[in-house]
GROMACS .gro file of C-alpha atoms in nm:
model
  495
    1UNK     CA    1   1.844   1.539  -2.226
    2UNK     CA    2   1.576   1.728  -2.033
    3UNK     CA    3   1.340   1.560  -1.787
    4UNK     CA    4   1.030   1.547  -2.007
    5UNK     CA    5   1.226   1.400  -2.298
    6UNK     CA    6   1.374   1.131  -2.074
    7UNK     CA    7   1.035   1.035  -1.932
    8UNK     CA    8   0.888   1.015  -2.281
    9UNK     CA    9   1.172   0.791  -2.403
   10UNK     CA   10   1.122   0.548  -2.115
   11UNK     CA   11   0.747   0.539  -2.177
   12UNK     CA   12   0.788   0.492  -2.552
   13UNK     CA   13   1.016   0.195  -2.500
   14UNK     CA   14   0.760   0.044  -2.267
   15UNK     CA   15   0.504   0.061  -2.550
   16UNK     CA   16   0.754  -0.103  -2.785
   17UNK     CA   17   0.795  -0.396  -2.550
   18UNK     CA   18   0.420  -0.428  -2.500
   19UNK     CA   19   0.394  -0.505  -2.871
   20UNK     CA   20   0.613  -0.809  -2.795
   21UNK     CA   21   0.387  -0.919  -2.512
   22UNK     CA   22   0.588  -0.765  -2.228
   23UNK     CA   23   0.338  -0.601  -1.991
   24UNK     CA   24   0.391  -0.302  -1.763
   25UNK     CA   25   0.476  -0.531  -1.471
   26UNK     CA   26   0.748  -0.720  -1.658
   27UNK     CA   27   0.887  -0.398  -1.805
   28UNK     CA   28   0.891  -0.244  -1.458
   29UNK     CA   29   1.086  -0.543  -1.328
   30UNK     CA   30   1.353  -0.524  -1.596
   31UNK     CA   31   1.376  -0.147  -1.564
   32UNK     CA   32   1.426  -0.193  -1.189
   33UNK     CA   33   1.715  -0.439  -1.235
   34UNK     CA   34   1.897  -0.234  -1.495
   35UNK     CA   35   1.833   0.105  -1.337
   36UNK     CA   36   1.955  -0.010  -0.996
   37UNK     CA   37   2.267  -0.163  -1.151
   38UNK     CA   38   2.341   0.155  -1.348
   39UNK     CA   39   2.296   0.373  -1.037
   40UNK     CA   40   2.520   0.138  -0.836
   41UNK     CA   41   2.781   0.186  -1.110
   42UNK     CA   42   2.749   0.565  -1.082
   43UNK     CA   43   2.779   0.555  -0.703
   44UNK     CA   44   3.100   0.350  -0.736
   45UNK     CA   45   3.262   0.635  -0.934
   46UNK     CA   46   3.393   0.973  -0.824
   47UNK     CA   47   3.294   1.166  -0.616
   48UNK     CA   48   3.099   0.897  -0.427
   49UNK     CA   49   3.339   0.599  -0.440
   50UNK     CA   50   3.097   0.373  -0.252
   51UNK     CA   51   3.143   0.002  -0.208
   52UNK     CA   52   2.821  -0.112  -0.373
   53UNK     CA   53   2.902  -0.485  -0.330
   54UNK     CA   54   2.847  -0.551  -0.701
   55UNK     CA   55   3.096  -0.817  -0.823
   56UNK     CA   56   3.316  -0.666  -1.102
   57UNK     CA   57   3.240  -0.961  -1.330
   58UNK     CA   58   2.868  -0.875  -1.319
   59UNK     CA   59   2.865  -0.496  -1.298
   60UNK     CA   60   2.713  -0.241  -1.534
   61UNK     CA   61   3.024  -0.221  -1.751
   62UNK     CA   62   3.011  -0.597  -1.812
   63UNK     CA   63   2.656  -0.563  -1.946
   64UNK     CA   64   2.727  -0.254  -2.153
   65UNK     CA   65   3.016  -0.428  -2.330
   66UNK     CA   66   2.795  -0.702  -2.475
   67UNK     CA   67   2.521  -0.726  -2.739
   68UNK     CA   68   2.301  -0.995  -2.891
   69UNK     CA   69   2.291  -1.344  -2.743
   70UNK     CA   70   2.611  -1.295  -2.534
   71UNK     CA   71   2.433  -1.003  -2.362
   72UNK     CA   72   2.125  -1.213  -2.294
   73UNK     CA   73   2.332  -1.498  -2.146
   74UNK     CA   74   2.539  -1.263  -1.933
   75UNK     CA   75   2.228  -1.079  -1.816
   76UNK     CA   76   2.076  -1.407  -1.696
   77UNK     CA   77   2.396  -1.492  -1.510
   78UNK     CA   78   2.411  -1.142  -1.362
   79UNK     CA   79   2.055  -1.163  -1.228
   80UNK     CA   80   2.137  -1.494  -1.060
   81UNK     CA   81   2.467  -1.379  -0.907
   82UNK     CA   82   2.333  -1.049  -0.776
   83UNK     CA   83   2.035  -1.225  -0.619
   84UNK     CA   84   2.282  -1.408  -0.392
   85UNK     CA   85   2.435  -1.086  -0.254
   86UNK     CA   86   2.354  -0.934   0.088
   87UNK     CA   87   2.175  -0.609   0.165
   88UNK     CA   88   1.975  -0.399  -0.081
   89UNK     CA   89   2.151  -0.561  -0.377
   90UNK     CA   90   2.028  -0.910  -0.293
   91UNK     CA   91   1.681  -0.779  -0.205
   92UNK     CA   92   1.637  -0.604  -0.541
   93UNK     CA   93   1.757  -0.906  -0.741
   94UNK     CA   94   1.592  -1.177  -0.529
   95UNK     CA   95   1.476  -1.454  -0.768
   96UNK     CA   96   1.512  -1.213  -1.062
   97UNK     CA   97   1.425  -1.340  -1.410
   98UNK     CA   98   1.469  -1.201  -1.760
   99UNK     CA   99   1.134  -1.131  -1.925
  100UNK     CA  100   1.276  -0.964  -2.241
  101UNK     CA  101   1.328  -1.247  -2.486
  102UNK     CA  102   1.456  -1.037  -2.776
  103UNK     CA  103   1.831  -0.964  -2.723
  104UNK     CA  104   1.807  -0.660  -2.952
  105UNK     CA  105   1.537  -0.506  -2.733
  106UNK     CA  106   1.738  -0.583  -2.421
  107UNK     CA  107   2.042  -0.412  -2.576
  108UNK     CA  108   1.833  -0.104  -2.661
  109UNK     CA  109   1.706  -0.082  -2.303
  110UNK     CA  110   2.064  -0.105  -2.170
  111UNK     CA  111   2.168   0.173  -2.407
  112UNK     CA  112   1.870   0.387  -2.307
  113UNK     CA  113   1.960   0.363  -1.939
  114UNK     CA  114   2.334   0.398  -2.002
  115UNK     CA  115   2.288   0.729  -2.184
  116UNK     CA  116   2.169   0.909  -1.870
  117UNK     CA  117   2.337   1.005  -1.542
  118UNK     CA  118   2.060   0.889  -1.307
  119UNK     CA  119   2.224   0.984  -0.977
  120UNK     CA  120   2.244   1.342  -1.105
  121UNK     CA  121   1.868   1.362  -1.159
  122UNK     CA  122   1.662   1.497  -0.870
  123UNK     CA  123   1.454   1.251  -0.667
  124UNK     CA  124   1.127   1.403  -0.789
  125UNK     CA  125   1.211   1.327  -1.153
  126UNK     CA  126   1.316   0.967  -1.092
  127UNK     CA  127   1.038   0.908  -0.843
  128UNK     CA  128   0.762   1.054  -1.060
  129UNK     CA  129   0.877   0.842  -1.355
  130UNK     CA  130   0.868   0.523  -1.150
  131UNK     CA  131   0.541   0.609  -0.975
  132UNK     CA  132   0.386   0.668  -1.317
  133UNK     CA  133   0.485   0.319  -1.426
  134UNK     CA  134   0.353   0.172  -1.101
  135UNK     CA  135   0.016   0.339  -1.159
  136UNK     CA  136  -0.001   0.214  -1.517
  137UNK     CA  137   0.077  -0.134  -1.390
  138UNK     CA  138  -0.201  -0.102  -1.130
  139UNK     CA  139  -0.447   0.003  -1.402
  140UNK     CA  140  -0.366  -0.313  -1.598
  141UNK     CA  141  -0.641  -0.533  -1.453
  142UNK     CA  142  -0.487  -0.852  -1.592
  143UNK     CA  143  -0.174  -0.808  -1.378
  144UNK     CA  144  -0.367  -0.792  -1.052
  145UNK     CA  145  -0.122  -0.527  -0.930
  146UNK     CA  146  -0.403  -0.287  -0.842
  147UNK     CA  147  -0.451  -0.459  -0.506
  148UNK     CA  148  -0.115  -0.316  -0.397
  149UNK     CA  149  -0.193   0.040  -0.506
  150UNK     CA  150  -0.374   0.286  -0.279
  151UNK     CA  151  -0.507   0.602  -0.448
  152UNK     CA  152  -0.243   0.869  -0.395
  153UNK     CA  153  -0.494   1.149  -0.312
  154UNK     CA  154  -0.626   0.933  -0.029
  155UNK     CA  155  -0.274   0.874   0.104
  156UNK     CA  156  -0.201   1.247   0.088
  157UNK     CA  157  -0.517   1.324   0.287
  158UNK     CA  158  -0.443   1.061   0.552
  159UNK     CA  159  -0.088   1.188   0.596
  160UNK     CA  160  -0.209   1.550   0.609
  161UNK     CA  161  -0.438   1.452   0.899
  162UNK     CA  162  -0.185   1.243   1.092
  163UNK     CA  163   0.102   1.491   1.032
  164UNK     CA  164   0.402   1.268   1.111
  165UNK     CA  165   0.692   1.441   1.283
  166UNK     CA  166   1.069   1.417   1.211
  167UNK     CA  167   1.274   1.161   1.407
  168UNK     CA  168   0.969   0.934   1.444
  169UNK     CA  169   0.928   0.582   1.304
  170UNK     CA  170   0.660   0.492   1.049
  171UNK     CA  171   0.553   0.135   0.969
  172UNK     CA  172   0.323  -0.044   0.725
  173UNK     CA  173   0.276  -0.423   0.769
  174UNK     CA  174   0.143  -0.466   0.413
  175UNK     CA  175   0.324  -0.188   0.232
  176UNK     CA  176   0.268  -0.282  -0.133
  177UNK     CA  177   0.474  -0.047  -0.349
  178UNK     CA  178   0.537   0.196  -0.062
  179UNK     CA  179   0.267   0.457  -0.119
  180UNK     CA  180   0.222   0.548   0.248
  181UNK     CA  181   0.596   0.578   0.300
  182UNK     CA  182   0.630   0.814   0.006
  183UNK     CA  183   0.332   1.016   0.123
  184UNK     CA  184   0.489   1.059   0.467
  185UNK     CA  185   0.829   1.140   0.312
  186UNK     CA  186   0.668   1.402   0.090
  187UNK     CA  187   0.496   1.554   0.393
  188UNK     CA  188   0.818   1.571   0.596
  189UNK     CA  189   1.008   1.736   0.309
  190UNK     CA  190   0.724   1.952   0.176
  191UNK     CA  191   0.784   2.316   0.079
  192UNK     CA  192   0.721   2.542   0.374
  193UNK     CA  193   0.802   2.276   0.633
  194UNK     CA  194   1.089   2.333   0.877
  195UNK     CA  195   1.420   2.247   0.708
  196UNK     CA  196   1.558   1.916   0.833
  197UNK     CA  197   1.910   1.923   0.975
  198UNK     CA  198   2.177   1.669   0.882
  199UNK     CA  199   2.084   1.428   1.163
  200UNK     CA  200   1.714   1.444   1.077
  201UNK     CA  201   1.784   1.384   0.707
  202UNK     CA  202   1.992   1.077   0.787
  203UNK     CA  203   1.719   0.944   1.016
  204UNK     CA  204   1.457   1.004   0.747
  205UNK     CA  205   1.661   0.817   0.488
  206UNK     CA  206   1.772   0.518   0.695
  207UNK     CA  207   1.570   0.481   1.016
  208UNK     CA  208   1.218   0.616   0.962
  209UNK     CA  209   1.040   0.357   0.748
  210UNK     CA  210   0.979  -0.011   0.825
  211UNK     CA  211   0.752  -0.242   0.630
  212UNK     CA  212   0.651  -0.594   0.534
  213UNK     CA  213   0.553  -0.721   0.191
  214UNK     CA  214   0.494  -1.092   0.145
  215UNK     CA  215   0.496  -1.088  -0.239
  216UNK     CA  216   0.863  -1.088  -0.358
  217UNK     CA  217   0.809  -0.889  -0.677
  218UNK     CA  218   0.596  -0.625  -0.503
  219UNK     CA  219   0.862  -0.593  -0.234
  220UNK     CA  220   1.123  -0.538  -0.506
  221UNK     CA  221   0.916  -0.260  -0.663
  222UNK     CA  222   0.865  -0.101  -0.323
  223UNK     CA  223   1.237  -0.101  -0.244
  224UNK     CA  224   1.319   0.055  -0.580
  225UNK     CA  225   1.042   0.310  -0.545
  226UNK     CA  226   1.178   0.420  -0.207
  227UNK     CA  227   1.536   0.420  -0.332
  228UNK     CA  228   1.454   0.645  -0.626
  229UNK     CA  229   1.283   0.887  -0.388
  230UNK     CA  230   1.594   0.911  -0.170
  231UNK     CA  231   1.488   0.660   0.097
  232UNK     CA  232   1.759   0.402   0.187
  233UNK     CA  233   2.102   0.369   0.025
  234UNK     CA  234   2.246   0.158  -0.255
  235UNK     CA  235   2.489  -0.002  -0.009
  236UNK     CA  236   2.244  -0.020   0.283
  237UNK     CA  237   2.004  -0.275   0.423
  238UNK     CA  238   1.647  -0.312   0.292
  239UNK     CA  239   1.380  -0.149   0.509
  240UNK     CA  240   1.111  -0.389   0.384
  241UNK     CA  241   1.098  -0.745   0.517
  242UNK     CA  242   0.988  -1.021   0.281
  243UNK     CA  243   0.769  -1.196   0.536
  244UNK     CA  244   0.414  -1.247   0.655
  245UNK     CA  245   0.371  -0.972   0.914
  246UNK     CA  246   0.096  -1.166   1.094
  247UNK     CA  247   0.307  -1.470   1.185
  248UNK     CA  248   0.455  -1.330   1.507
  249UNK     CA  249   0.433  -1.044   1.753
  250UNK     CA  250   0.628  -0.737   1.635
  251UNK     CA  251   0.978  -0.707   1.782
  252UNK     CA  252   0.967  -0.327   1.759
  253UNK     CA  253   0.700  -0.071   1.839
  254UNK     CA  254   0.646   0.232   1.615
  255UNK     CA  255   0.528   0.592   1.641
  256UNK     CA  256   0.295   0.570   1.340
  257UNK     CA  257   0.130   0.290   1.144
  258UNK     CA  258  -0.023   0.389   0.810
  259UNK     CA  259  -0.164   0.095   0.617
  260UNK     CA  260  -0.409  -0.044   0.364
  261UNK     CA  261  -0.397  -0.419   0.433
  262UNK     CA  262  -0.494  -0.653   0.145
  263UNK     CA  263  -0.865  -0.687   0.071
  264UNK     CA  264  -1.038  -1.018   0.125
  265UNK     CA  265  -1.193  -1.147   0.446
  266UNK     CA  266  -1.040  -1.491   0.487
  267UNK     CA  267  -0.680  -1.600   0.521
  268UNK     CA  268  -0.634  -1.946   0.372
  269UNK     CA  269  -0.377  -2.186   0.235
  270UNK     CA  270  -0.407  -2.460  -0.026
  271UNK     CA  271  -0.314  -2.814   0.074
  272UNK     CA  272  -0.270  -3.098  -0.178
  273UNK     CA  273  -0.330  -3.453  -0.052
  274UNK     CA  274  -0.166  -3.778  -0.168
  275UNK     CA  275  -0.427  -3.820  -0.442
  276UNK     CA  276  -0.338  -3.480  -0.583
  277UNK     CA  277  -0.664  -3.318  -0.474
  278UNK     CA  278  -0.636  -2.960  -0.359
  279UNK     CA  279  -0.828  -2.819  -0.066
  280UNK     CA  280  -0.824  -2.481   0.104
  281UNK     CA  281  -0.801  -2.453   0.478
  282UNK     CA  282  -0.866  -2.145   0.685
  283UNK     CA  283  -0.541  -1.998   0.814
  284UNK     CA  284  -0.548  -1.874   1.171
  285UNK     CA  285  -0.270  -1.710   1.372
  286UNK     CA  286  -0.226  -1.824   1.732
  287UNK     CA  287  -0.076  -1.520   1.902
  288UNK     CA  288  -0.074  -1.430   2.269
  289UNK     CA  289  -0.097  -1.059   2.191
  290UNK     CA  290  -0.416  -1.101   1.983
  291UNK     CA  291  -0.752  -1.048   2.151
  292UNK     CA  292  -0.920  -1.308   1.928
  293UNK     CA  293  -0.810  -1.600   1.710
  294UNK     CA  294  -0.978  -1.572   1.370
  295UNK     CA  295  -0.917  -1.652   1.004
  296UNK     CA  296  -1.045  -1.306   0.905
  297UNK     CA  297  -0.742  -1.139   0.750
  298UNK     CA  298  -0.862  -0.785   0.811
  299UNK     CA  299  -0.935  -0.844   1.179
  300UNK     CA  300  -0.592  -1.002   1.219
  301UNK     CA  301  -0.422  -0.703   1.059
  302UNK     CA  302  -0.615  -0.468   1.286
  303UNK     CA  303  -0.502  -0.658   1.595
  304UNK     CA  304  -0.145  -0.671   1.464
  305UNK     CA  305  -0.139  -0.296   1.403
  306UNK     CA  306  -0.251  -0.230   1.761
  307UNK     CA  307   0.043  -0.445   1.877
  308UNK     CA  308   0.282  -0.249   1.655
  309UNK     CA  309   0.214   0.088   1.821
  310UNK     CA  310   0.404   0.251   2.104
  311UNK     CA  311   0.188   0.371   2.394
  312UNK     CA  312   0.193   0.714   2.227
  313UNK     CA  313   0.155   0.574   1.873
  314UNK     CA  314  -0.100   0.677   1.611
  315UNK     CA  315  -0.258   0.471   1.336
  316UNK     CA  316  -0.465   0.529   1.022
  317UNK     CA  317  -0.583   0.208   0.856
  318UNK     CA  318  -0.798   0.140   0.550
  319UNK     CA  319  -1.047  -0.133   0.643
  320UNK     CA  320  -1.351  -0.281   0.466
  321UNK     CA  321  -1.705  -0.232   0.596
  322UNK     CA  322  -1.728  -0.583   0.740
  323UNK     CA  323  -1.472  -0.494   1.008
  324UNK     CA  324  -1.715  -0.231   1.134
  325UNK     CA  325  -2.022  -0.454   1.166
  326UNK     CA  326  -1.926  -0.825   1.165
  327UNK     CA  327  -2.042  -1.025   1.466
  328UNK     CA  328  -1.858  -1.290   1.667
  329UNK     CA  329  -1.484  -1.222   1.675
  330UNK     CA  330  -1.543  -0.894   1.489
  331UNK     CA  331  -1.769  -0.761   1.765
  332UNK     CA  332  -1.532  -0.868   2.042
  333UNK     CA  333  -1.235  -0.708   1.866
  334UNK     CA  334  -1.426  -0.382   1.814
  335UNK     CA  335  -1.518  -0.365   2.180
  336UNK     CA  336  -1.155  -0.424   2.283
  337UNK     CA  337  -1.033  -0.165   2.032
  338UNK     CA  338  -1.272   0.100   2.166
  339UNK     CA  339  -1.175   0.016   2.523
  340UNK     CA  340  -0.795   0.008   2.484
  341UNK     CA  341  -0.737   0.268   2.209
  342UNK     CA  342  -0.876   0.612   2.138
  343UNK     CA  343  -1.069   0.553   1.815
  344UNK     CA  344  -1.151   0.911   1.726
  345UNK     CA  345  -1.228   0.934   1.350
  346UNK     CA  346  -1.373   0.715   1.075
  347UNK     CA  347  -1.383   0.825   0.712
  348UNK     CA  348  -1.645   0.639   0.506
  349UNK     CA  349  -1.489   0.604   0.162
  350UNK     CA  350  -1.684   0.601  -0.164
  351UNK     CA  351  -1.684   0.305  -0.400
  352UNK     CA  352  -1.507   0.325  -0.735
  353UNK     CA  353  -1.171   0.452  -0.605
  354UNK     CA  354  -0.985   0.119  -0.568
  355UNK     CA  355  -0.859  -0.108  -0.843
  356UNK     CA  356  -1.011  -0.403  -0.654
  357UNK     CA  357  -1.372  -0.383  -0.773
  358UNK     CA  358  -1.669  -0.327  -0.546
  359UNK     CA  359  -1.472  -0.246  -0.233
  360UNK     CA  360  -1.656  -0.060   0.041
  361UNK     CA  361  -1.393   0.067   0.279
  362UNK     CA  362  -1.321   0.316   0.555
  363UNK     CA  363  -1.019   0.483   0.708
  364UNK     CA  364  -1.009   0.424   1.083
  365UNK     CA  365  -0.793   0.670   1.281
  366UNK     CA  366  -0.695   0.572   1.635
  367UNK     CA  367  -0.429   0.641   1.898
  368UNK     CA  368  -0.269   0.386   2.128
  369UNK     CA  369  -0.301   0.452   2.500
  370UNK     CA  370  -0.148   0.311   2.820
  371UNK     CA  371  -0.359   0.056   3.004
  372UNK     CA  372  -0.643   0.208   3.201
  373UNK     CA  373  -0.963   0.096   3.378
  374UNK     CA  374  -1.188   0.334   3.183
  375UNK     CA  375  -1.252   0.302   2.806
  376UNK     CA  376  -1.007   0.514   2.608
  377UNK     CA  377  -1.254   0.602   2.331
  378UNK     CA  378  -1.479   0.891   2.433
  379UNK     CA  379  -1.660   0.900   2.100
  380UNK     CA  380  -1.601   0.886   1.725
  381UNK     CA  381  -1.638   1.149   1.456
  382UNK     CA  382  -1.768   1.001   1.129
  383UNK     CA  383  -1.721   1.167   0.790
  384UNK     CA  384  -1.943   1.033   0.509
  385UNK     CA  385  -1.769   1.067   0.172
  386UNK     CA  386  -1.982   0.787   0.026
  387UNK     CA  387  -2.349   0.889   0.019
  388UNK     CA  388  -2.439   1.078  -0.301
  389UNK     CA  389  -2.076   1.079  -0.413
  390UNK     CA  390  -1.988   0.890  -0.731
  391UNK     CA  391  -1.637   0.806  -0.853
  392UNK     CA  392  -1.485   0.580  -1.116
  393UNK     CA  393  -1.121   0.503  -1.189
  394UNK     CA  394  -1.127   0.645  -1.541
  395UNK     CA  395  -1.401   0.903  -1.591
  396UNK     CA  396  -1.425   1.047  -1.238
  397UNK     CA  397  -1.123   0.946  -1.029
  398UNK     CA  398  -1.079   1.058  -0.669
  399UNK     CA  399  -0.881   1.383  -0.658
  400UNK     CA  400  -0.704   1.576  -0.384
  401UNK     CA  401  -0.975   1.844  -0.389
  402UNK     CA  402  -1.239   1.583  -0.305
  403UNK     CA  403  -1.077   1.531   0.037
  404UNK     CA  404  -1.012   1.890   0.137
  405UNK     CA  405  -1.339   1.924   0.328
  406UNK     CA  406  -1.261   1.609   0.525
  407UNK     CA  407  -0.915   1.741   0.617
  408UNK     CA  408  -1.070   2.071   0.728
  409UNK     CA  409  -1.331   1.887   0.939
  410UNK     CA  410  -1.063   1.659   1.087
  411UNK     CA  411  -0.884   1.977   1.202
  412UNK     CA  412  -0.535   1.825   1.236
  413UNK     CA  413  -0.402   2.134   1.414
  414UNK     CA  414  -0.634   2.060   1.705
  415UNK     CA  415  -0.876   1.773   1.652
  416UNK     CA  416  -1.037   1.843   1.991
  417UNK     CA  417  -1.189   2.160   1.844
  418UNK     CA  418  -1.414   2.017   1.575
  419UNK     CA  419  -1.750   2.126   1.445
  420UNK     CA  420  -2.026   1.908   1.305
  421UNK     CA  421  -2.142   1.952   0.947
  422UNK     CA  422  -2.373   1.779   0.701
  423UNK     CA  423  -2.116   1.505   0.636
  424UNK     CA  424  -1.933   1.515   0.972
  425UNK     CA  425  -2.104   1.388   1.286
  426UNK     CA  426  -2.003   1.283   1.639
  427UNK     CA  427  -2.132   0.973   1.820
  428UNK     CA  428  -2.049   0.928   2.190
  429UNK     CA  429  -1.898   0.605   2.321
  430UNK     CA  430  -2.209   0.502   2.515
  431UNK     CA  431  -2.424   0.519   2.203
  432UNK     CA  432  -2.174   0.324   1.994
  433UNK     CA  433  -2.112   0.048   2.246
  434UNK     CA  434  -2.488   0.008   2.296
  435UNK     CA  435  -2.557  -0.056   1.928
  436UNK     CA  436  -2.629  -0.409   1.805
  437UNK     CA  437  -2.294  -0.591   1.793
  438UNK     CA  438  -2.126  -0.257   1.876
  439UNK     CA  439  -2.156  -0.182   1.504
  440UNK     CA  440  -1.959   0.117   1.377
  441UNK     CA  441  -2.120   0.099   1.032
  442UNK     CA  442  -2.304   0.431   1.063
  443UNK     CA  443  -2.471   0.650   0.804
  444UNK     CA  444  -2.725   0.928   0.836
  445UNK     CA  445  -2.738   1.107   0.500
  446UNK     CA  446  -3.030   1.036   0.270
  447UNK     CA  447  -2.941   0.877  -0.063
  448UNK     CA  448  -3.104   1.121  -0.305
  449UNK     CA  449  -3.094   0.880  -0.596
  450UNK     CA  450  -3.346   0.651  -0.421
  451UNK     CA  451  -3.625   0.910  -0.447
  452UNK     CA  452  -3.530   1.137  -0.731
  453UNK     CA  453  -3.446   0.991  -1.069
  454UNK     CA  454  -3.298   1.327  -1.167
  455UNK     CA  455  -3.029   1.274  -0.903
  456UNK     CA  456  -2.902   0.951  -1.057
  457UNK     CA  457  -2.534   0.954  -1.157
  458UNK     CA  458  -2.441   0.953  -1.528
  459UNK     CA  459  -2.506   0.622  -1.710
  460UNK     CA  460  -2.136   0.524  -1.727
  461UNK     CA  461  -2.095   0.580  -1.352
  462UNK     CA  462  -2.418   0.394  -1.273
  463UNK     CA  463  -2.309   0.106  -1.495
  464UNK     CA  464  -1.974   0.085  -1.318
  465UNK     CA  465  -2.139   0.091  -0.975
  466UNK     CA  466  -2.368  -0.198  -1.072
  467UNK     CA  467  -2.068  -0.397  -1.196
  468UNK     CA  468  -1.879  -0.326  -0.874
  469UNK     CA  469  -2.172  -0.436  -0.655
  470UNK     CA  470  -2.211  -0.760  -0.853
  471UNK     CA  471  -1.838  -0.832  -0.835
  472UNK     CA  472  -1.835  -0.761  -0.462
  473UNK     CA  473  -2.124  -1.007  -0.416
  474UNK     CA  474  -1.942  -1.266  -0.627
  475UNK     CA  475  -1.630  -1.220  -0.416
  476UNK     CA  476  -1.834  -1.273  -0.099
  477UNK     CA  477  -1.980  -1.595  -0.245
  478UNK     CA  478  -1.627  -1.713  -0.327
  479UNK     CA  479  -1.525  -1.657   0.036
  480UNK     CA  480  -1.820  -1.867   0.150
  481UNK     CA  481  -1.745  -2.139  -0.106
  482UNK     CA  482  -1.379  -2.152  -0.005
  483UNK     CA  483  -1.480  -2.225   0.353
  484UNK     CA  484  -1.716  -2.511   0.258
  485UNK     CA  485  -1.614  -2.880   0.243
  486UNK     CA  486  -1.518  -2.993  -0.106
  487UNK     CA  487  -1.742  -3.299  -0.128
  488UNK     CA  488  -2.062  -3.447   0.011
  489UNK     CA  489  -1.853  -3.710   0.192
  490UNK     CA  490  -1.673  -3.440   0.383
  491UNK     CA  491  -2.007  -3.281   0.465
  492UNK     CA  492  -2.124  -3.609   0.619
  493UNK     CA  493  -1.798  -3.646   0.812
  494UNK     CA  494  -1.825  -3.299   0.952
  495UNK     CA  495  -2.192  -3.340   1.049
   0.00000   0.00000   0.00000
């Protein structure tokens, strides 16, 4: 079976299951379980003969030998048993559940996967297939999976600017399905790059990438995504921790941090009292290495990322606009960031490129520096990709070509030799630190649509932008409401 035929068969079966109410996310889960188990089976055979730690009573052959209700019962038992195993095996099957209720459909999926030698396929084929499913799942707004999916052209541009080097560590404290890791892996193995030797290849596979993902199912998808792209081994240890990265100071420092932390300003938890009434409380992290204690999730991630870097480390982080202008803790954190790190570039991103609606975000590039008396930031170059640029997820998605001018302006070969342009402008440290609240929310281009009706975007784009602005406002109101007392009595008590 050739590659295109295989991909089409997997997609077609996904559509068959959707008719039974099994969404992309559930299909992706089941495909992950069965595909990993089949590949473990292949690795246990000649010429690999690996100890995959799969119990013989619950291996691939035990599934393949059954049909109908016996298959369904054995599959349930297999998911439970494998979830108790150590290493990658236990991580992939952690709290696994069967979402395919029709035994006949389950049997067909087993047969579909059994018919192919997956280890023999190249990583690009397997990876592209899985990435395609991840993107479809992100596009399914009902699943909410879009919050874990960063546009791949944006990741490619960020990686092309940072240019990670072999034998260096790369971390992401909120790694979602592993997009930044795959982007860095693709860069390090790109055509035309220096060929990696055996030691470098082993380091890239087993010791380069480190991440956190607090959502168990998303972590599972990330691990499988990396595995299919040749990162980590079937009998190895998972590179992604299933934990809240913000809880404690990082035990290890890294060469690079590439991240798009989850959107949403406030960290909170729901508490239910004895009467069964639920209330949300702001969640703060008391950490000695943080400059400020705050319930703002984005500010906490920014502080955490600074702590993750070696003295020579580099970071590129997607952050919402509020991090650039918010007062109070936000202002104090910005001033500390500019003083202790070299914040050298900010890319103002357009709206309409994220699955989370109405997001106004930026990519902040900065380098860690050893402690010094003088501020480490000399000035920041800003690139405005937002003003007079209109994108939507369906009719005008962000493409790689849209970011080529930014990469050229960034000048990754020598970013100290940059030239200003219409969209690229430098602001010295003294001017930035003297702004109200040390705001880094800067823009200088004129919005043509405000004066010239002929410059308005097409109706479908304009409609989507209006929807996104309204949804962003609604989200902001929800954040405010979540922080308010739940009754008038509580208001009186707090007065």
